[in-house]
GROMACS .gro file of C-alpha atoms in nm:
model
  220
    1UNK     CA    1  -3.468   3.096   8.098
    2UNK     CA    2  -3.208   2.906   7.884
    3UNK     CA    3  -3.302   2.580   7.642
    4UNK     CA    4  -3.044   2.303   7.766
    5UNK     CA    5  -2.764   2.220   7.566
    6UNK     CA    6  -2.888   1.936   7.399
    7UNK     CA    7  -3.186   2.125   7.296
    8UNK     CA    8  -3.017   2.383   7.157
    9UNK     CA    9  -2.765   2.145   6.994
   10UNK     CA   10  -3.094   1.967   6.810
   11UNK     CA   11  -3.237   2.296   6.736
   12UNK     CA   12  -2.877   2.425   6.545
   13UNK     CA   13  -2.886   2.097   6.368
   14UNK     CA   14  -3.219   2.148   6.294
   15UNK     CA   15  -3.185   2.489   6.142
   16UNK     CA   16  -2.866   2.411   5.976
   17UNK     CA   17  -3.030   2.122   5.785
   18UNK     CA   18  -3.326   2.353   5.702
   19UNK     CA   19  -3.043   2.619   5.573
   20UNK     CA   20  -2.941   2.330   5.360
   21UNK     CA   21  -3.222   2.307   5.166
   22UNK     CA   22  -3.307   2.656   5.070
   23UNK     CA   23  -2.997   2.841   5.116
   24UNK     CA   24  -2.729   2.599   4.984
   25UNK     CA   25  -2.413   2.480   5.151
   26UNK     CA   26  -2.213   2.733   5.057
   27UNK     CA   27  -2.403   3.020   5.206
   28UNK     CA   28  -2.519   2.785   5.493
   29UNK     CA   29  -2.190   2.743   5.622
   30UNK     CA   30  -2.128   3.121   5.539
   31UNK     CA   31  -2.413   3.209   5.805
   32UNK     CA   32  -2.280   3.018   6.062
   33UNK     CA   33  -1.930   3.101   6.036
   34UNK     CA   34  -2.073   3.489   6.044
   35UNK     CA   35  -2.231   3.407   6.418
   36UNK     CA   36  -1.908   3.392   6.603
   37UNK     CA   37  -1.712   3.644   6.404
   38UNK     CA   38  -1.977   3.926   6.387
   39UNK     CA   39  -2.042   3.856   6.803
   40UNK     CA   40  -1.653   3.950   6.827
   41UNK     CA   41  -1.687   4.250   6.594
   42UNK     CA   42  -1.969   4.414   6.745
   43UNK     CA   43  -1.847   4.296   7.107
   44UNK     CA   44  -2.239   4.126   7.227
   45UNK     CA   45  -2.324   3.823   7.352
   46UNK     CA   46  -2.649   3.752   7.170
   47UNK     CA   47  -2.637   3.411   7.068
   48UNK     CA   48  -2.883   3.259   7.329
   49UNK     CA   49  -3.181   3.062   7.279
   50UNK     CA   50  -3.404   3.178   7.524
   51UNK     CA   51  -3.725   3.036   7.623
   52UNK     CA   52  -3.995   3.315   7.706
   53UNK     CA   53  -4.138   3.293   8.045
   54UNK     CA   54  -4.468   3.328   7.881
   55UNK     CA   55  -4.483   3.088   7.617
   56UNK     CA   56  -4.249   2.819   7.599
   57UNK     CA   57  -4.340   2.698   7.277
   58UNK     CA   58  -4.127   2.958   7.096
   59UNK     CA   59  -3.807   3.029   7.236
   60UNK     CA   60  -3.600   3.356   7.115
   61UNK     CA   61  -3.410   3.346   6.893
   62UNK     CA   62  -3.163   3.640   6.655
   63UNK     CA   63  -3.210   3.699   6.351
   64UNK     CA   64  -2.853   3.587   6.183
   65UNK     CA   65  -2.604   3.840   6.108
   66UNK     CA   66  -2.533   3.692   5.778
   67UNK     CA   67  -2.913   3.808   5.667
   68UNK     CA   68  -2.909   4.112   5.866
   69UNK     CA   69  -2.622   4.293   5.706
   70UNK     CA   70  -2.772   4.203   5.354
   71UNK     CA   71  -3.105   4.378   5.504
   72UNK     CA   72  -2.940   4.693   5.633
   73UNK     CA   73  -2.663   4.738   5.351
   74UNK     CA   74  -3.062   4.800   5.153
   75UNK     CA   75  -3.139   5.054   5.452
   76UNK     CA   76  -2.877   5.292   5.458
   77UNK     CA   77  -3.086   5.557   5.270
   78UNK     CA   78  -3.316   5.588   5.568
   79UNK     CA   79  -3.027   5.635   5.883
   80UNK     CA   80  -3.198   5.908   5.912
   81UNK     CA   81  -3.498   5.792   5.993
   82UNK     CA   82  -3.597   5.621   6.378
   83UNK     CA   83  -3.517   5.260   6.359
   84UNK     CA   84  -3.744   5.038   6.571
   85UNK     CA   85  -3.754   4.694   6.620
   86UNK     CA   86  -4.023   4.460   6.745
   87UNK     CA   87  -3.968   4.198   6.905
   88UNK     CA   88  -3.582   4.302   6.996
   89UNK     CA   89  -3.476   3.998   7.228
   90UNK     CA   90  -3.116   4.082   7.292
   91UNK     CA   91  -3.067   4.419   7.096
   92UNK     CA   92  -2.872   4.240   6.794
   93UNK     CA   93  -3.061   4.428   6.555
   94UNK     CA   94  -3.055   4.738   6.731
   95UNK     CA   95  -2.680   4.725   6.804
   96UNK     CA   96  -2.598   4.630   6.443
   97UNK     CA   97  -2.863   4.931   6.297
   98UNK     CA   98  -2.638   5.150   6.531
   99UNK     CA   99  -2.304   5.080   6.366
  100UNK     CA  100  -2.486   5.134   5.989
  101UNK     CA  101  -2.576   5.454   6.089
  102UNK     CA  102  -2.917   5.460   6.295
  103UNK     CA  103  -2.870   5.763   6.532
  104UNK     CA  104  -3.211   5.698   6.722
  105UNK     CA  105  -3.308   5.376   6.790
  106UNK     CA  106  -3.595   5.203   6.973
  107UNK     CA  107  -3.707   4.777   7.076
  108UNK     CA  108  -4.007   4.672   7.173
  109UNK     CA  109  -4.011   4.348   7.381
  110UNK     CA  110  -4.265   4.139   7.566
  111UNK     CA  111  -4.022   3.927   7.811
  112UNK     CA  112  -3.882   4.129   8.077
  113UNK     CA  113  -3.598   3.854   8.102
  114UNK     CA  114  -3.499   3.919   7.717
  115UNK     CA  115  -3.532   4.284   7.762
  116UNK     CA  116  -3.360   4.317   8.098
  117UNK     CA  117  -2.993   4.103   7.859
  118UNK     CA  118  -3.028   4.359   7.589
  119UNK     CA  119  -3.012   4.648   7.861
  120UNK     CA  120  -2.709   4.472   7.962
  121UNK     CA  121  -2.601   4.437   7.627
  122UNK     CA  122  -2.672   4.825   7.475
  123UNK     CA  123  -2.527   4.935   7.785
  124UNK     CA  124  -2.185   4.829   7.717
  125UNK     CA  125  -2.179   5.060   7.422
  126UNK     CA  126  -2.381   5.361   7.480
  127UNK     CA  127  -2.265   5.674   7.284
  128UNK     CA  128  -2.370   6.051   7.347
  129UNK     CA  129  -2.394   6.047   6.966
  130UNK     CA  130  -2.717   5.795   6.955
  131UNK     CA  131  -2.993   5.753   7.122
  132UNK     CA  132  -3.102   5.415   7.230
  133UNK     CA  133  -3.456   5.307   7.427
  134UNK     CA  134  -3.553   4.980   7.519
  135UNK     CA  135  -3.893   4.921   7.661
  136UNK     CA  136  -4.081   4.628   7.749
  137UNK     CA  137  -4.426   4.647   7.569
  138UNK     CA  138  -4.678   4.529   7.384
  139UNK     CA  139  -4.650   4.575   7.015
  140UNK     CA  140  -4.988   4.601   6.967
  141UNK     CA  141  -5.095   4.858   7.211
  142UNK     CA  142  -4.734   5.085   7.228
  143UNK     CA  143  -4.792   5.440   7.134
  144UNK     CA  144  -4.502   5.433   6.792
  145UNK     CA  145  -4.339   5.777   6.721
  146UNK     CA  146  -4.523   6.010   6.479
  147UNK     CA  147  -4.217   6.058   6.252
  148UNK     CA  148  -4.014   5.867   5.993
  149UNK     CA  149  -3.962   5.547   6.092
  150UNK     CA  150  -3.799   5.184   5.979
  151UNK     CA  151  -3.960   4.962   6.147
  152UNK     CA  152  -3.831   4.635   6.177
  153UNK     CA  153  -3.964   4.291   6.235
  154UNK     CA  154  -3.824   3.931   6.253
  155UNK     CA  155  -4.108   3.708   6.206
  156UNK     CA  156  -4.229   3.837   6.577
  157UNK     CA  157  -4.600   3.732   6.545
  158UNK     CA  158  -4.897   3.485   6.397
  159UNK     CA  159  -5.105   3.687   6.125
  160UNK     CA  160  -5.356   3.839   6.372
  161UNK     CA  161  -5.112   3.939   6.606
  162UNK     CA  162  -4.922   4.117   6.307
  163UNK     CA  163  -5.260   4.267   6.197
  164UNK     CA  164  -5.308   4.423   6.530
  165UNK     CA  165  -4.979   4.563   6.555
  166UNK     CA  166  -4.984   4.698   6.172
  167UNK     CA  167  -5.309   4.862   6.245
  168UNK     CA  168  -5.203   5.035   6.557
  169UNK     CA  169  -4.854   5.136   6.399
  170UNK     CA  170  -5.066   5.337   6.139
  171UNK     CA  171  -5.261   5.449   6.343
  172UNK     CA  172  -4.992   5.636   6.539
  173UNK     CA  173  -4.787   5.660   6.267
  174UNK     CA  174  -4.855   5.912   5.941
  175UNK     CA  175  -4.555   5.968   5.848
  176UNK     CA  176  -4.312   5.758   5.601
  177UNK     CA  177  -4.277   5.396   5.733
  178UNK     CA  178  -3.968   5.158   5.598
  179UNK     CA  179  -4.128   4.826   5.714
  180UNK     CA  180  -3.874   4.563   5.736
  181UNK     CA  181  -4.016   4.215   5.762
  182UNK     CA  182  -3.703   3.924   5.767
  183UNK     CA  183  -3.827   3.534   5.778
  184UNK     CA  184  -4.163   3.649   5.620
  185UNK     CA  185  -4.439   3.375   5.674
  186UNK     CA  186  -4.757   3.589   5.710
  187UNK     CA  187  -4.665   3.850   5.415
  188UNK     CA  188  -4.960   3.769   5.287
  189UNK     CA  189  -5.158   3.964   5.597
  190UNK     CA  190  -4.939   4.304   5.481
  191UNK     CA  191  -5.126   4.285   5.153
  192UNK     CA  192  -5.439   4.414   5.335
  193UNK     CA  193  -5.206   4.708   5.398
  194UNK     CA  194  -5.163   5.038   5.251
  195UNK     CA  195  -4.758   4.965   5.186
  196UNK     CA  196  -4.580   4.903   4.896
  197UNK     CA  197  -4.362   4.616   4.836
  198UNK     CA  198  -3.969   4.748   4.705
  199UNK     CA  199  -3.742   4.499   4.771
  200UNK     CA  200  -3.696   4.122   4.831
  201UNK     CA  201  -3.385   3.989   4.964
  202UNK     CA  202  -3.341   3.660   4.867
  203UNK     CA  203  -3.051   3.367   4.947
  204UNK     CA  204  -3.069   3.156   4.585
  205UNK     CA  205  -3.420   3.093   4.568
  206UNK     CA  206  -3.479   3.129   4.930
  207UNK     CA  207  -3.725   3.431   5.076
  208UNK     CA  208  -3.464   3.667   5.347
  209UNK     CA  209  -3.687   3.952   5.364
  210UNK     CA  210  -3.898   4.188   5.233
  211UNK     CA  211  -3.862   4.557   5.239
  212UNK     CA  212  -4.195   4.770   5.203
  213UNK     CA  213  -4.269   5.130   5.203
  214UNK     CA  214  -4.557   5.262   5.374
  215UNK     CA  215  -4.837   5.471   5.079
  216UNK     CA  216  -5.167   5.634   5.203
  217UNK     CA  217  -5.323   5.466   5.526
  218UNK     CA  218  -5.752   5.486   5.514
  219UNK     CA  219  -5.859   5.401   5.814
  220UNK     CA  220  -6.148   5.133   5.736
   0.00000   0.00000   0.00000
């Protein structure tokens, strides 16, 4: 279901101020001025802060196109590769991927009311040159694609949560792995990892995202 106004009004406010402080008022003002133009671009509605029927305690939220492009202007190496997202709400990620180049292209979502929008969403702009699945799953127990992948998450889970799900990614997953973790707070749980760290995208001093590339996986 949708916040109410005035909650989402405190929560913009919120965020905004928090912008503020680590991104700076320039680029702050950048980001948000990016929201409506980049919805017009693309032609999505996926501005919506949706509560999960699940867990109200953390609604749903995009990740903003102003960090997005900066993360997939770093990917376009890899269009070949599958491009998954966890955690893919409304499909902004995976609708943005698509116009950088992503042929094949797969989210993972929990809420059935988040993943029935972005079926609403994708399906405004299906193409018979791309391939687009959305399927509502667990992270942690979904049978990934044994093939080169960027994988793609925006701050989806606490650390044990994103242990489980790294562990059953590799698990199903031997080949090359672009992991893509925006709004990083439990980076410190990929450590444990076999992937290499390649690239941090940062606003001023402020921590975007990380980029990784998956090495050797032991199983332990």
């Amino acid at each position: 279901m949708k916040i109410n106004s005035q909650v989402i009004i405190l929560r913009l406010i919120k965020y905004f101020l928090r912008s503020l402080l680590l991104r700076g008022p320039f680029q702050s003002v950048k980001l948000l001025l990016e929201e409506s133009k980049n919805e017009k671009i693309y032609g999505i509605e996926t501005r919506e802060i949706v509560v999960h029927s699940s867990n109200s305690q953390f609604p749903y939220q995009a990740c903003s196109y102003y960090v997005l492009k900066k993360i997939l202007h770093e990917l376009t190496p890899n269009t070949n590769f599958h491009f998954i997202d966890i955690g893919c709400g409304l499909g902004r990620v995976l609708m943005v991927a698509k116009h950088f180049g992503f042929r094949k292209l797969t989210g993972i979502e929990l809420s059935s009311d988040l993943i029935n929008k972005a079926r609403q969403e994708t399906n405004k702009h299906k193409s018979p040159d791309s391939e687009l699945k959305l399927y509502c799953e667990d992270a942690t127990l979904f049978n990934y694609p044994n093939e080169n992948s960027v994988v793609f998450l925006f701050n989806p889970f606490d650390a044990s949560t994103l242990k489980k799900f790294l562990t059953r990614l590799l698990e199903k997953n031997q080949h090359e792995i672009v992991l893509v973790y925006a709004n990083p707070v439990f980076d410190s749980t990929i450590d444990n990892f076999p992937f290499q760290k390649v690239k941090t995208i940062k606003t001023n001093f402020y921590t975007e995202a990380i980029i990784y590339r998956k090495t050797t996986w032991v199983q332990k």
